[in-house]
């Protein structure tokens, strides 16, 4: 069975928090699916794609090593009360 989620497109000026919002959404989808190959995220440049990946990995690492950052990511990504071990698993 395939689950469909609303598509998102964010158009905003530089520095407005687009990457932060997209990273939070990506991590929420990663938690639900547990398979990055089932998630499609598009951007216009390779540089932006690299920054997006770097931000995902950075936020997961921070949440895996810092309880306060894990709680903040739970709030930002609208996730249940995941702990550091949960984020370490997602990072793997």
Short mmCIF file of C-alpha atoms in Angstrom, two decimals:
data_model
loop_
_atom_site.label_atom_id
_atom_site.label_comp_id
_atom_site.label_asym_id
_atom_site.label_seq_id
_atom_site.Cartn_x
_atom_site.Cartn_y
_atom_site.Cartn_z
CA UNK A 1 0.00 0.00 0.00
CA UNK A 2 1.34 3.40 -0.94
CA UNK A 3 0.86 6.38 1.35
CA UNK A 4 0.59 9.77 -0.28
CA UNK A 5 1.45 13.01 1.44
CA UNK A 6 0.74 16.54 0.40
CA UNK A 7 3.33 17.99 -1.92
CA UNK A 8 5.15 21.08 -0.77
CA UNK A 9 6.72 23.88 -2.68
CA UNK A 10 8.37 26.73 -0.83
CA UNK A 11 9.14 29.93 -2.69
CA UNK A 12 10.83 32.58 -0.60
CA UNK A 13 13.82 34.86 -0.59
CA UNK A 14 17.29 33.87 0.57
CA UNK A 15 17.68 33.52 4.32
CA UNK A 16 13.98 33.04 5.00
CA UNK A 17 14.27 29.52 6.46
CA UNK A 18 13.34 27.37 3.44
CA UNK A 19 16.06 24.80 4.03
CA UNK A 20 15.26 24.59 7.74
CA UNK A 21 11.58 23.91 7.00
CA UNK A 22 12.34 21.38 4.28
CA UNK A 23 14.86 19.54 6.45
CA UNK A 24 12.29 19.24 9.26
CA UNK A 25 9.73 17.84 6.82
CA UNK A 26 12.26 15.43 5.29
CA UNK A 27 13.20 14.10 8.74
CA UNK A 28 9.51 13.59 9.57
CA UNK A 29 9.08 11.58 6.36
CA UNK A 30 12.28 9.65 7.08
CA UNK A 31 10.85 8.68 10.47
CA UNK A 32 7.60 7.49 8.85
CA UNK A 33 9.12 5.59 5.93
CA UNK A 34 12.57 4.61 7.30
CA UNK A 35 13.79 4.50 3.70
CA UNK A 36 15.32 7.56 2.05
CA UNK A 37 14.69 6.00 -1.38
CA UNK A 38 10.95 6.51 -0.81
CA UNK A 39 11.30 10.27 -0.35
CA UNK A 40 11.74 12.72 -3.20
CA UNK A 41 13.19 16.14 -2.52
CA UNK A 42 14.01 18.43 -5.44
CA UNK A 43 16.01 21.60 -5.70
CA UNK A 44 17.41 23.60 -8.58
CA UNK A 45 21.15 23.33 -8.06
CA UNK A 46 23.67 20.71 -6.98
CA UNK A 47 24.99 23.18 -4.43
CA UNK A 48 21.55 23.50 -2.83
CA UNK A 49 21.10 19.71 -2.85
CA UNK A 50 24.45 19.33 -1.08
CA UNK A 51 23.48 21.94 1.51
CA UNK A 52 20.15 20.17 2.02
CA UNK A 53 21.83 16.80 2.62
CA UNK A 54 24.40 18.39 4.92
CA UNK A 55 21.63 20.06 6.95
CA UNK A 56 19.71 16.78 7.29
CA UNK A 57 22.78 14.92 8.53
CA UNK A 58 23.81 17.78 10.84
CA UNK A 59 20.39 18.02 12.51
CA UNK A 60 20.15 14.25 12.95
CA UNK A 61 23.65 14.15 14.46
CA UNK A 62 22.85 17.03 16.81
CA UNK A 63 19.63 15.30 17.94
CA UNK A 64 21.49 12.02 18.42
CA UNK A 65 24.08 13.65 20.70
CA UNK A 66 22.10 16.37 22.53
CA UNK A 67 18.78 15.80 24.33
CA UNK A 68 17.72 19.45 24.01
CA UNK A 69 18.34 19.41 20.25
CA UNK A 70 16.40 16.14 19.99
CA UNK A 71 13.43 17.81 21.70
CA UNK A 72 13.69 20.85 19.40
CA UNK A 73 13.74 18.60 16.33
CA UNK A 74 10.70 16.72 17.68
CA UNK A 75 8.86 20.03 17.82
CA UNK A 76 10.08 21.32 14.44
CA UNK A 77 9.36 18.06 12.61
CA UNK A 78 6.12 17.38 14.51
CA UNK A 79 7.39 14.03 15.71
CA UNK A 80 6.49 12.05 18.82
CA UNK A 81 8.86 12.28 21.75
CA UNK A 82 11.89 10.70 20.04
CA UNK A 83 15.08 10.43 22.06
CA UNK A 84 18.73 10.55 21.18
CA UNK A 85 18.84 6.78 20.45
CA UNK A 86 15.94 7.16 17.99
CA UNK A 87 17.80 9.88 16.13
CA UNK A 88 20.97 7.83 16.12
CA UNK A 89 19.00 5.04 14.44
CA UNK A 90 17.60 7.44 11.83
CA UNK A 91 21.09 8.74 11.19
CA UNK A 92 22.29 5.22 10.39
#
